[in-house]
Each structure stands twice: as structure tokens, then as C-alpha cells.
XYZ file of C-alpha atoms in Angstrom:
609
model
C -78.423 -25.540 -2.306
C -80.294 -22.889 -0.343
C -77.252 -20.547 -0.271
C -76.629 -21.114 -4.001
C -80.261 -20.378 -4.867
C -80.245 -17.170 -2.589
C -77.024 -15.969 -4.330
C -78.540 -16.765 -7.782
C -81.709 -14.833 -6.819
C -79.633 -11.882 -5.631
C -77.626 -11.772 -8.818
C -80.773 -11.978 -10.929
C -82.296 -9.048 -8.868
C -79.220 -6.974 -9.292
C -79.138 -7.595 -13.064
C -82.790 -6.706 -13.241
C -82.210 -3.413 -11.385
C -79.177 -2.575 -13.617
C -81.180 -3.369 -16.675
C -84.039 -1.201 -15.565
C -81.744 1.717 -14.845
C -80.051 1.276 -18.162
C -83.445 1.652 -19.869
C -84.226 4.846 -18.019
C -83.503 7.956 -20.066
C -83.376 11.491 -18.616
C -83.160 14.497 -20.938
C -83.439 18.313 -20.600
C -84.269 21.055 -22.977
C -83.443 24.581 -21.892
C -84.949 27.517 -23.893
C -85.278 31.265 -23.313
C -88.638 32.823 -24.141
C -88.156 35.889 -21.985
C -84.478 36.380 -21.269
C -84.976 40.103 -20.740
C -87.087 39.145 -17.732
C -84.356 36.726 -16.518
C -86.153 33.492 -17.165
C -85.084 30.038 -18.387
C -87.651 27.461 -19.424
C -86.766 23.926 -18.633
C -88.323 20.752 -19.887
C -87.312 17.501 -18.247
C -88.097 14.254 -19.953
C -88.054 10.902 -18.145
C -88.748 7.611 -19.906
C -88.467 4.044 -18.791
C -89.234 4.738 -15.165
C -92.721 3.197 -14.747
C -93.661 3.969 -11.194
C -96.750 5.093 -9.245
C -94.969 8.357 -8.594
C -91.547 10.022 -9.292
C -89.963 12.446 -6.840
C -87.654 14.989 -8.512
C -85.307 17.070 -6.467
C -83.298 20.268 -6.870
C -79.994 20.799 -4.961
C -80.067 23.296 -2.158
C -76.430 24.257 -2.541
C -73.586 24.045 -5.027
C -70.245 22.341 -4.374
C -67.434 24.677 -3.767
C -69.685 27.272 -2.131
C -70.602 26.233 1.343
C -74.014 27.782 1.990
C -77.470 26.395 1.629
C -78.834 28.823 -1.019
C -82.273 27.222 -1.539
C -82.155 27.237 -5.299
C -85.759 25.827 -5.401
C -87.040 29.264 -4.407
C -86.548 30.361 -8.048
C -88.698 27.608 -9.479
C -92.021 28.624 -11.058
C -94.937 26.886 -12.858
C -93.895 23.305 -12.130
C -96.203 21.013 -14.149
C -96.041 17.424 -15.490
C -97.813 15.405 -18.208
C -97.830 12.033 -19.840
C -99.301 11.322 -23.338
C -100.503 14.858 -23.447
C -102.480 14.624 -20.237
C -101.720 16.503 -17.054
C -100.435 14.619 -14.109
C -101.066 15.475 -10.448
C -98.148 17.123 -8.761
C -97.534 17.646 -5.101
C -94.656 19.411 -3.369
C -93.494 17.095 -0.519
C -90.295 18.905 0.567
C -88.829 22.342 0.120
C -86.817 21.084 -2.878
C -88.869 18.005 -3.846
C -91.820 17.714 -6.269
C -93.822 14.389 -6.459
C -95.233 13.585 -9.836
C -98.013 11.023 -9.733
C -97.077 9.305 -12.981
C -99.311 6.226 -12.696
C -96.637 4.015 -14.174
C -96.484 6.035 -17.326
C -93.418 5.172 -19.410
C -92.816 8.721 -20.684
C -93.162 11.716 -18.287
C -92.624 15.357 -19.275
C -91.896 17.912 -16.571
C -91.911 21.691 -17.254
C -90.826 24.531 -15.031
C -89.368 28.033 -15.241
C -86.310 29.428 -13.425
C -85.876 33.115 -12.435
C -82.216 33.923 -12.600
C -81.062 37.365 -11.639
C -78.157 37.066 -9.240
C -74.710 37.855 -10.585
C -72.143 35.481 -9.073
C -70.060 32.569 -10.121
C -72.351 30.180 -8.236
C -75.864 31.255 -9.255
C -77.628 31.354 -12.587
C -77.986 34.719 -14.305
C -79.996 35.548 -17.403
C -80.630 38.784 -19.370
C -81.063 39.826 -22.975
C -77.277 39.564 -23.655
C -76.538 36.075 -22.314
C -77.455 33.200 -20.019
C -75.168 31.774 -17.381
C -76.542 28.489 -16.279
C -75.130 27.340 -12.920
C -76.462 23.770 -13.024
C -77.432 23.198 -9.416
C -79.745 26.177 -9.809
C -81.314 24.926 -13.054
C -81.578 21.167 -13.204
C -83.361 18.501 -11.127
C -82.834 14.748 -10.643
C -85.143 11.917 -9.847
C -84.756 10.849 -6.266
C -82.146 8.105 -5.810
C -80.809 8.413 -9.315
C -77.794 10.690 -8.886
C -75.697 8.147 -10.795
C -77.937 8.164 -13.878
C -76.764 9.699 -17.172
C -78.586 12.547 -18.816
C -78.550 14.739 -21.847
C -78.993 18.448 -22.086
C -80.172 20.350 -25.190
C -79.721 24.147 -25.262
C -82.045 26.156 -27.485
C -80.378 29.623 -27.524
C -82.376 32.822 -27.734
C -82.809 34.048 -31.352
C -80.044 36.634 -31.026
C -77.467 34.194 -29.440
C -75.162 31.875 -31.343
C -72.794 30.060 -28.999
C -72.823 27.574 -26.111
C -69.772 26.927 -23.973
C -69.605 24.070 -21.467
C -67.384 21.256 -20.181
C -70.232 18.702 -20.934
C -69.536 16.190 -23.733
C -71.112 17.176 -27.061
C -73.545 14.571 -28.545
C -72.417 13.765 -32.077
C -74.668 15.111 -34.796
C -76.929 17.190 -32.470
C -76.233 20.897 -32.272
C -76.015 22.335 -28.741
C -76.764 18.944 -27.220
C -74.556 17.431 -24.497
C -74.362 14.402 -22.287
C -73.349 13.884 -18.662
C -72.463 10.422 -17.224
C -74.234 11.154 -13.984
C -75.827 14.187 -12.084
C -72.627 14.872 -10.116
C -71.014 15.720 -13.442
C -74.001 17.668 -14.718
C -74.166 19.661 -11.547
C -70.403 20.422 -11.900
C -70.563 21.702 -15.446
C -71.629 25.393 -15.827
C -73.007 26.441 -19.216
C -72.484 29.850 -20.890
C -75.027 30.682 -23.676
C -74.844 33.904 -25.848
C -72.265 35.525 -28.097
C -69.216 35.103 -25.920
C -65.757 35.724 -27.452
C -63.950 32.287 -27.427
C -60.301 31.365 -27.988
C -58.166 28.320 -27.325
C -54.631 27.338 -26.306
C -52.827 24.007 -25.665
C -50.883 23.399 -22.377
C -49.739 20.159 -20.704
C -51.318 18.193 -23.517
C -54.745 19.648 -22.769
C -56.990 21.786 -25.052
C -58.115 24.850 -23.107
C -60.989 27.099 -24.130
C -61.638 30.588 -22.807
C -65.128 32.028 -23.178
C -65.146 35.805 -22.497
C -68.503 37.509 -21.755
C -68.861 41.262 -21.265
C -66.022 42.647 -23.366
C -62.790 44.133 -21.941
C -59.339 45.331 -22.883
C -57.760 41.772 -22.710
C -55.149 40.716 -25.253
C -56.110 37.233 -26.346
C -52.696 36.365 -27.684
C -50.999 37.379 -24.437
C -53.558 35.478 -22.365
C -53.013 32.352 -24.461
C -49.287 32.362 -23.581
C -49.565 33.437 -19.960
C -52.463 31.221 -18.887
C -50.591 28.261 -20.446
C -47.709 29.044 -18.158
C -50.095 28.788 -15.143
C -51.365 25.477 -16.314
C -47.885 24.010 -16.882
C -46.747 25.000 -13.423
C -49.791 23.435 -11.718
C -49.500 20.245 -13.737
C -45.847 20.029 -12.903
C -46.651 19.720 -9.163
C -49.074 16.782 -9.585
C -47.245 15.052 -12.536
C -50.373 14.658 -14.624
C -53.376 16.534 -15.828
C -56.658 14.633 -15.468
C -58.459 16.325 -18.370
C -58.218 16.341 -22.182
C -60.357 19.536 -22.359
C -60.793 22.435 -19.954
C -63.022 25.527 -20.095
C -62.573 28.946 -18.521
C -65.868 30.936 -18.450
C -64.922 34.547 -17.749
C -67.564 37.163 -16.848
C -66.184 40.647 -17.325
C -67.942 43.335 -15.390
C -67.383 47.002 -14.471
C -65.931 45.616 -11.221
C -65.772 41.856 -10.873
C -63.989 39.057 -9.079
C -64.265 35.577 -7.575
C -64.236 32.141 -9.046
C -65.744 28.647 -8.656
C -64.020 25.455 -9.497
C -65.408 22.493 -11.427
C -64.126 19.084 -12.616
C -63.094 20.301 -16.075
C -64.000 23.982 -16.015
C -64.172 27.125 -13.923
C -66.184 30.324 -13.791
C -64.313 33.557 -13.141
C -65.363 37.057 -12.435
C -63.137 39.853 -13.677
C -62.900 43.652 -14.160
C -63.327 44.266 -17.915
C -60.892 47.236 -18.206
C -58.184 46.136 -15.755
C -56.196 43.698 -18.020
C -53.932 46.487 -19.251
C -52.731 47.439 -15.661
C -49.990 45.538 -13.883
C -52.080 45.027 -10.763
C -55.188 44.054 -12.713
C -53.516 41.597 -14.989
C -51.565 39.947 -12.129
C -54.792 39.779 -10.184
C -56.538 37.923 -13.064
C -53.692 35.514 -13.458
C -53.680 34.851 -9.746
C -57.400 33.962 -10.011
C -56.659 31.639 -12.927
C -53.904 30.020 -10.847
C -56.177 29.640 -7.840
C -59.083 28.031 -9.687
C -56.879 25.882 -11.840
C -55.175 24.451 -8.716
C -58.652 23.282 -7.626
C -58.648 20.923 -10.528
C -56.601 18.709 -8.182
C -57.060 20.210 -4.761
C -60.848 19.984 -3.897
C -62.098 18.285 -7.113
C -59.907 15.085 -6.851
C -57.687 15.572 -3.813
C -60.538 16.293 -1.380
C -61.832 15.975 2.149
C -63.800 12.766 2.471
C -66.981 14.686 3.257
C -66.900 16.446 -0.141
C -68.134 13.624 -2.377
C -70.279 11.786 -2.959
C -72.306 14.900 -2.244
C -75.540 15.143 -0.222
C -77.361 17.850 -2.266
C -80.173 18.163 0.249
C -78.080 19.102 3.273
C -74.823 20.730 4.564
C -71.656 18.616 3.985
C -69.435 19.265 6.926
C -65.679 19.032 6.936
C -62.840 20.474 9.101
C -60.456 20.620 6.107
C -61.366 23.590 4.057
C -58.213 25.252 5.286
C -56.447 22.703 3.031
C -58.984 22.858 0.214
C -59.113 26.684 -0.093
C -56.327 27.917 2.130
C -53.623 25.801 0.506
C -55.004 26.735 -2.948
C -54.600 30.470 -2.015
C -51.032 29.623 -1.010
C -50.229 27.708 -4.136
C -51.485 30.417 -6.425
C -48.543 32.536 -5.122
C -46.129 29.732 -5.953
C -47.465 29.402 -9.500
C -47.415 33.136 -10.107
C -43.733 33.131 -9.014
C -42.665 30.028 -10.915
C -44.510 31.248 -14.103
C -42.503 34.466 -13.998
C -45.213 36.952 -13.024
C -43.643 37.743 -9.596
C -40.128 38.123 -8.397
C -38.726 36.523 -5.196
C -38.979 39.778 -3.136
C -42.647 40.178 -4.157
C -43.231 36.542 -3.372
C -41.901 36.696 0.232
C -43.489 40.016 0.885
C -46.878 38.894 -0.392
C -46.768 35.949 1.965
C -45.654 38.150 4.814
C -48.675 40.380 4.102
C -50.929 37.365 4.142
C -49.572 36.404 7.561
C -50.101 39.980 8.824
C -53.706 39.831 7.681
C -54.352 36.868 10.068
C -52.298 38.428 12.967
C -54.404 41.543 12.581
C -57.801 39.728 12.687
C -59.129 39.530 16.259
C -61.237 36.518 15.407
C -58.006 34.493 14.636
C -57.493 34.346 18.409
C -61.025 33.045 18.855
C -61.702 30.587 16.015
C -59.361 27.809 14.757
C -58.814 26.851 11.168
C -60.617 23.540 11.637
C -63.524 25.314 13.270
C -63.706 27.907 10.516
C -63.894 25.098 7.979
C -66.636 23.234 9.859
C -68.696 26.417 10.468
C -68.455 27.727 6.887
C -72.116 26.892 6.487
C -73.247 29.141 9.305
C -70.483 31.748 9.726
C -68.122 31.836 6.814
C -70.740 32.639 4.195
C -72.873 34.761 6.480
C -70.684 37.464 7.816
C -72.041 40.224 10.008
C -70.688 43.344 11.775
C -68.957 41.192 14.444
C -67.353 38.558 12.120
C -63.849 39.926 12.249
C -63.998 39.725 16.094
C -65.171 36.081 16.432
C -64.028 34.314 13.277
C -61.244 33.828 10.792
C -61.461 32.916 7.157
C -60.259 29.375 6.271
C -58.808 30.940 3.141
C -56.431 33.374 4.977
C -55.667 31.107 7.930
C -55.178 28.058 5.644
C -52.804 30.063 3.505
C -50.701 30.919 6.482
C -50.696 27.290 7.685
C -49.594 26.271 4.148
C -46.655 28.658 4.306
C -45.524 27.431 7.779
C -46.054 23.771 6.860
C -44.224 24.047 3.572
C -41.130 25.666 5.294
C -41.210 23.115 8.156
C -41.224 20.181 5.655
C -38.483 21.700 3.550
C -36.307 22.509 6.588
C -36.850 19.021 8.110
C -35.750 17.282 4.851
C -32.891 19.709 4.167
C -34.374 21.006 0.976
C -35.328 17.606 -0.493
C -39.077 17.518 0.076
C -41.832 20.197 0.259
C -45.602 20.679 0.614
C -45.660 20.045 -3.242
C -44.707 16.386 -2.513
C -47.510 16.099 0.154
C -50.085 17.388 -2.295
C -49.087 15.080 -5.079
C -48.948 12.100 -2.723
C -52.377 12.870 -1.331
C -53.760 13.318 -4.818
C -52.477 9.845 -5.873
C -53.842 8.376 -2.625
C -57.328 9.754 -3.303
C -57.133 8.507 -6.853
C -56.075 4.972 -5.747
C -58.627 4.677 -2.908
C -61.353 6.507 -4.961
C -62.355 8.547 -1.964
C -61.374 11.679 -0.067
C -58.983 11.941 2.820
C -59.582 12.328 6.512
C -57.762 14.941 8.597
C -55.720 12.138 10.244
C -54.696 10.828 6.907
C -53.563 14.196 5.696
C -51.494 14.667 8.878
C -50.017 11.218 8.507
C -48.859 12.007 4.940
C -47.282 15.305 6.038
C -45.345 13.384 8.652
C -44.375 10.638 6.243
C -42.995 13.108 3.741
C -41.275 15.266 6.345
C -40.076 12.552 8.664
C -41.006 14.488 11.803
C -43.998 14.730 14.029
C -46.595 17.421 13.282
C -48.706 16.781 16.429
C -47.684 20.027 18.108
C -48.119 21.993 14.753
C -51.643 20.637 14.442
C -52.497 21.557 18.030
C -51.136 25.161 17.608
C -52.300 26.053 14.029
C -54.978 23.723 12.822
C -57.022 23.074 16.046
C -55.634 25.952 18.032
C -55.447 29.766 17.845
C -51.708 30.338 18.418
C -50.160 33.251 16.435
C -47.840 32.103 13.581
C -44.205 32.027 14.655
C -43.317 33.824 11.325
C -39.823 34.944 12.288
C -38.858 31.249 13.012
C -40.380 29.740 9.848
C -39.359 32.452 7.363
C -35.954 32.217 8.974
C -35.506 28.606 7.756
C -35.232 30.073 4.234
C -32.980 32.961 5.137
C -35.831 35.409 5.016
C -35.749 38.121 7.724
C -39.124 39.471 8.701
C -39.360 42.778 10.593
C -42.408 43.885 12.435
C -43.612 47.469 12.890
C -46.809 49.083 13.989
C -49.196 49.778 11.148
C -49.670 53.372 12.183
C -46.948 54.252 14.692
C -47.700 56.858 17.298
C -51.205 57.388 15.706
C -54.334 56.891 17.867
C -57.157 54.714 16.543
C -60.847 54.546 17.527
C -61.382 50.960 16.385
C -64.691 52.000 14.719
C -65.657 51.964 11.063
C -68.478 54.234 9.740
C -70.601 55.003 6.690
C -71.878 58.374 5.751
C -75.619 58.689 6.085
C -78.061 61.685 5.874
C -77.776 62.747 9.477
C -74.154 61.743 10.310
C -71.845 58.787 10.377
C -73.401 55.386 10.968
C -71.117 52.945 12.843
C -70.677 49.811 10.800
C -68.257 47.832 12.952
C -66.133 48.048 16.090
C -62.973 46.000 16.797
C -62.602 43.766 19.799
C -60.438 45.462 22.558
C -60.431 48.902 20.850
C -61.412 52.273 22.319
C -64.883 52.038 20.640
C -65.332 48.475 21.883
C -64.429 49.369 25.516
C -66.599 52.551 25.561
C -69.691 50.681 24.295
C -70.052 52.378 20.911
C -72.560 50.272 19.020
C -72.993 49.317 15.437
C -75.872 51.492 13.931
C -75.072 54.319 16.403
C -75.159 57.539 14.250
C -72.294 60.003 15.213
C -73.553 63.540 14.920
C -70.527 65.290 16.499
C -66.966 64.682 17.547
C -65.636 66.947 20.428
C -68.636 69.158 19.701
C -67.578 69.527 16.040
C -70.501 68.566 13.801
C -69.995 65.704 11.301
C -70.604 68.149 8.438
C -67.845 70.468 9.599
C -65.480 67.517 10.325
C -65.917 66.183 6.863
C -65.568 69.564 5.069
C -61.772 69.339 5.177
C -61.406 65.926 3.553
C -62.373 64.512 0.170
C -64.653 61.409 0.147
C -64.386 58.905 -2.642
C -66.795 56.318 -1.036
C -69.428 56.397 1.687
C -66.940 54.571 3.964
C -65.343 57.095 6.374
C -62.280 56.491 8.514
C -62.706 58.371 11.729
C -58.901 58.559 11.987
C -58.842 60.631 8.742
C -60.861 63.471 10.414
C -58.618 66.240 11.762
C -60.443 66.272 15.070
C -59.261 62.747 15.651
C -55.886 62.714 13.781
C -54.573 65.647 15.877
C -55.086 63.659 19.131
C -52.559 61.537 20.866
C -52.726 58.054 22.176
C -54.442 58.247 25.614
C -56.495 61.286 24.763
C -60.290 61.272 25.114
C -62.594 61.742 22.135
C -66.139 62.832 23.067
C -68.790 61.625 20.672
C -72.366 62.660 20.478
C -74.479 59.869 18.963
C -78.023 58.940 18.230
C -79.148 55.440 19.212
C -82.664 54.503 18.252
C -83.457 58.224 17.929
C -82.131 59.093 21.355
C -79.021 61.313 21.765
C -76.299 60.281 24.122
C -72.650 60.959 24.762
C -69.857 58.411 24.607
C -66.262 59.093 25.476
C -63.507 57.051 23.837
C -60.002 56.800 25.364
C -57.923 56.507 22.263
C -55.452 53.620 21.954
C -52.453 52.702 19.862
C -53.137 50.626 16.753
C -52.678 46.899 17.542
C -52.203 46.019 13.897
C -48.786 45.276 12.467
C -47.024 45.461 9.175
C -44.505 42.749 8.272
C -41.646 43.386 5.839
C -39.653 40.417 4.462
C -36.138 40.619 3.179
C -34.061 37.825 1.636
C -30.746 37.638 3.453
C -27.877 37.657 0.914
C -25.620 36.205 3.630
C -27.888 33.308 4.440
C -26.341 29.915 5.190
C -26.051 27.186 2.609
C -28.771 25.291 4.462
C -31.123 28.366 4.336
C -30.437 28.882 0.685
C -31.340 25.282 -0.016
C -34.682 25.760 1.728
C -35.279 29.011 -0.157
C -34.529 27.372 -3.493
C -36.831 24.438 -2.827
C -39.615 26.696 -1.393
C -39.659 28.914 -4.516
C -39.045 26.221 -7.075
C -37.172 28.476 -9.441
């Protein structure tokens, strides 16, 4: 009887808690009184939460961008009221405001957000539009991440459109609902007069919202973006959405993207759509971010959801999340017809060379790069290339090698595509992310071979990629040559300043590194030739100056000494560099027309065309 009564009491308690939560309503209104000054005005309404106090919190980071950005620093004028009377407010943490609501049933919170950082991950507002990156705009009551909410947008008087992946509320203009705050925080909002168009692909309605103008061809984009969607969907066998939104910000020079559950935000160069390189670059960005619809947003490391919005969320698997996505964008571009096989293999060879030529690749592993994204990846300094490697670039190379290993082991029957699909379905079934061990186990299951040595070398180790071996599986010959044969290099990069050339970086093991040339040293002469005279014979397009382009350096041989006069902290000194050969390599890939039948089977499966 005691047990039965205890169970009954627990059930009643749970029902009471659920009923109380169901009665709580959270709504936002966002308006723009001074967009020219880069402000949004937010009103948060909470009803049905009768407590002595309510803690409301703002995320300190945004999923997909692994850096604590402290969005709360842009909050101004935080006030609260109930029944028209002001409530006492106290800030109890860097991102938490305590509202002493005295059990009031309806609480109104007001605050303003300053938004003037152009990126795909931060809010930006001016007189022409507002981009609302939700983690930098909205707050949630503590402990109520799973609560639904509504958002009403009140556009500035000269604006007429709102574009977002949130669900429209029937009968209410510019009003949207989110089932929980994870979804709200993952749904960017574009407000203004953006140019919008739609296309259907894989049974999904896709909308494109273009801000900033540009020389894009809408009809061409409808066709070509659809091809990317269809290739990505084909890998996974299903598309999880019925609607998907591309928010595209076109700038004089733009780039980058950020993935969301049913949308993405892209940065693009407004007048590059009519060039072959510019158009392919944009489609590659579309392919990258659209692949995230599965890889990261649903097929994800276990640490990336449910999210802790107050702290860093550590994982060793960003080399899969981002690196494999960089790799798959190449496959989609090829399969959609925007690249030919020779371009495909040479692009991957170039990606491999990038890692080989980064000194930090011999210091930091892919797993470590992933884990340390929070403290290194998003905070590069002048020495980053010497002590770290991007999990994007290293992960892309791991993807290339792993794919070829799987295809070769299965004689052209299975590939990395099959691993990704199987892991997506596993995450969907288990309703959670994967561990590193689970991902490795799936690779071994699909391939039928052990990947323990592979993991030790390439995931947790710093061994150079055995590119000749792996590309050879597909009958692709890769030749290696010095990047600048017989030409000496200093290993220093510099920027033109008023009184000379300021050293911006030195490469580990180079002549500059060995001689002790420091970042921020100002070079005032080279072999007694002033910087002014040395620069007079070359044409500069940017402040960045290659020392090797200066005649005084380019005329020297490997092993010669270059005498520099520099200023360090205002004191002149001489530094002598013994010039070395360039350690960087170029890789050239060639598809062997006389490859074996087995190699041709691997190549066919690899390319998927």
C-alpha cells in the first residue's frame, strides 16, 4: 500500500508540474525604434509562472560556432514590470537577470540589444535591414529550455518582409511559434526588404532570401541549388524538412555560413555570381551548409545537444562534423555537374597539400583541434599555423582517406556515404548523438576491417597523410613537387607600415624562425637596401608584402645570408637569416587511363557519377 501510494503521489506531482508548465506562456515582441543606431527593442512576456522570482538567461554562445561570445554584453536597459508597476531586478550572473516577480501572474520584461557585428552568427541591424541571430536576441526562463514560445516581429516602417524558419501563427502577421528554445535559438530571422524566391527539390519547399543586391540570376540559382539539395538528400535517403530557408547576405566581399535545423545563413560577394570561380564558390557554400542539415544538426557528436548555453560544449569530433562536411561539398559539386573528375581529384589533392604544408599539423591532432576549438580554433594568433591545425582542413583529409579505405576494402560496394547514412539513422533511432567509439565502430562495420591503426595515425595522431597510397586505390596518381623549386624563402610574412615592414608571422623551422626574427619587428632595410627602395620596383595591391617578391631576396640562392636591420620596441638591431629551401609542396593528381578494373571500381564508387 505504501509503494502504491508513493507511486500515486509521484504521478500526481508529475501531472501537476506538466499542467503548470502547460499554463506558462512565453512571448516576444521585437521592434526597431532606432535601426540606424543598430538597436532592437525586445519585450518578453511571461504569464502563468507565479514565483517569488524568475531568472532569465541569455546564451553565451551559438551552436555551430564554438566560441563563448558573451552575447549578454550587448543588452541595455533591462527592466521588468507587472500590472504596470516596476519590479526589482538584480543581475546574478554575467548572463542572468533575476526578476523579483512576487508571484505575479503576468510579467513584462524589456531590454534593448545593440547589434553591429557583421557575421552569420551575430545580430546586425542598420537602416536597411535587421538580421536577428536568436542567441544574441532572446532570453529564456531558467530551467525552461523545453518550453514553447511565440515571436512577433514589428518591422521598421520602411521594411515589409520577414524571413525565418519558425512556424507562422495563423491569422497573425509576422508572428511565429517555436516548440522550445532549442528551436528558437536555431532559427535566424531576416527583417527588411529582401529579395525572395522559391524552388522545390526532394519534395521540400525551399525559400531564398537575398539581402544586399548582386548580379545573381534567380532562375539559374533555382535550378542549380535544387541539384545540390537532391544530391545531398540522395546520400541520406530522406530529407527531414518540408520547408527550408536560405538567408543570403551579399556584401562587397563576403563569405562563411552557419547551419540551422531548417535554415542557413550565408555570406556572399554580391558581384561574383557571374564569374566561374565566384559562382562555383557560392554553390560550394550552399553544398556545405546544406549537408549540415544531417551532419551536425541530426547526425551529431553526443556533446552537441541538448546544449548547455551557459558554458562550452566539448567534443573531439568536429573533424567529422565540419571536416567531413567540407569533404562532402566536393562530392556534391561533382555529382551535381559543377565540377569534372580532374577538377575533383586535384581539388582534394590541394586540400591534402594544405594540411601537409601547415606546421601545426605535426603538433596538433584532429581530435585535439576539435576539443580545443573553444580556446584555439576561434582565437587564432600569429603562431597558430605553427601549433595547430583546423579541424575543417584536417577532417576533410581524413574524410578523403577514410572514404577510399572503405571503398577499397569493400571492392567498390560501400563508401563513406553508407557510414554517414547509417550514423544518421542510428542517431535518429537512439534520439541522441554519437560517441567517437560508436562512429569508429560503424566505420568498421561498414568496411569490414579494423580502423584502429587509422584512428591512431590520423584522428588522434599527427602522421602525414599517405596520399599516394590512398589515391592509388582509385587509380589516381599523385605527383609531388616543391612549391617554389630552387627559390629561397625567409619564412616570414610582413605588412607595410609607415616606417617599414612589420613582421606578422614566422614559420616554424624557417630561416626567420631560426634567426629569432620576431612578430612586430619592423624591418627597415634588407642587405643595407632601405625598405622604400626595395619596394620601389614592385607593385603592391594590399598591405601584405612577400619578402620573397623583393629583388634583394629573390636574387639570392638557398644557403645565402640575408642581413636585416630591424626595430624592436624602438631599438635597432641586426638579424642575419640563412635562407632555406621552401618546405611546402604542391600535389598534382592524374587519373590513370590504364588503371586496373579494381581501381576503376573504386574510382566510380568514390565519385558517384
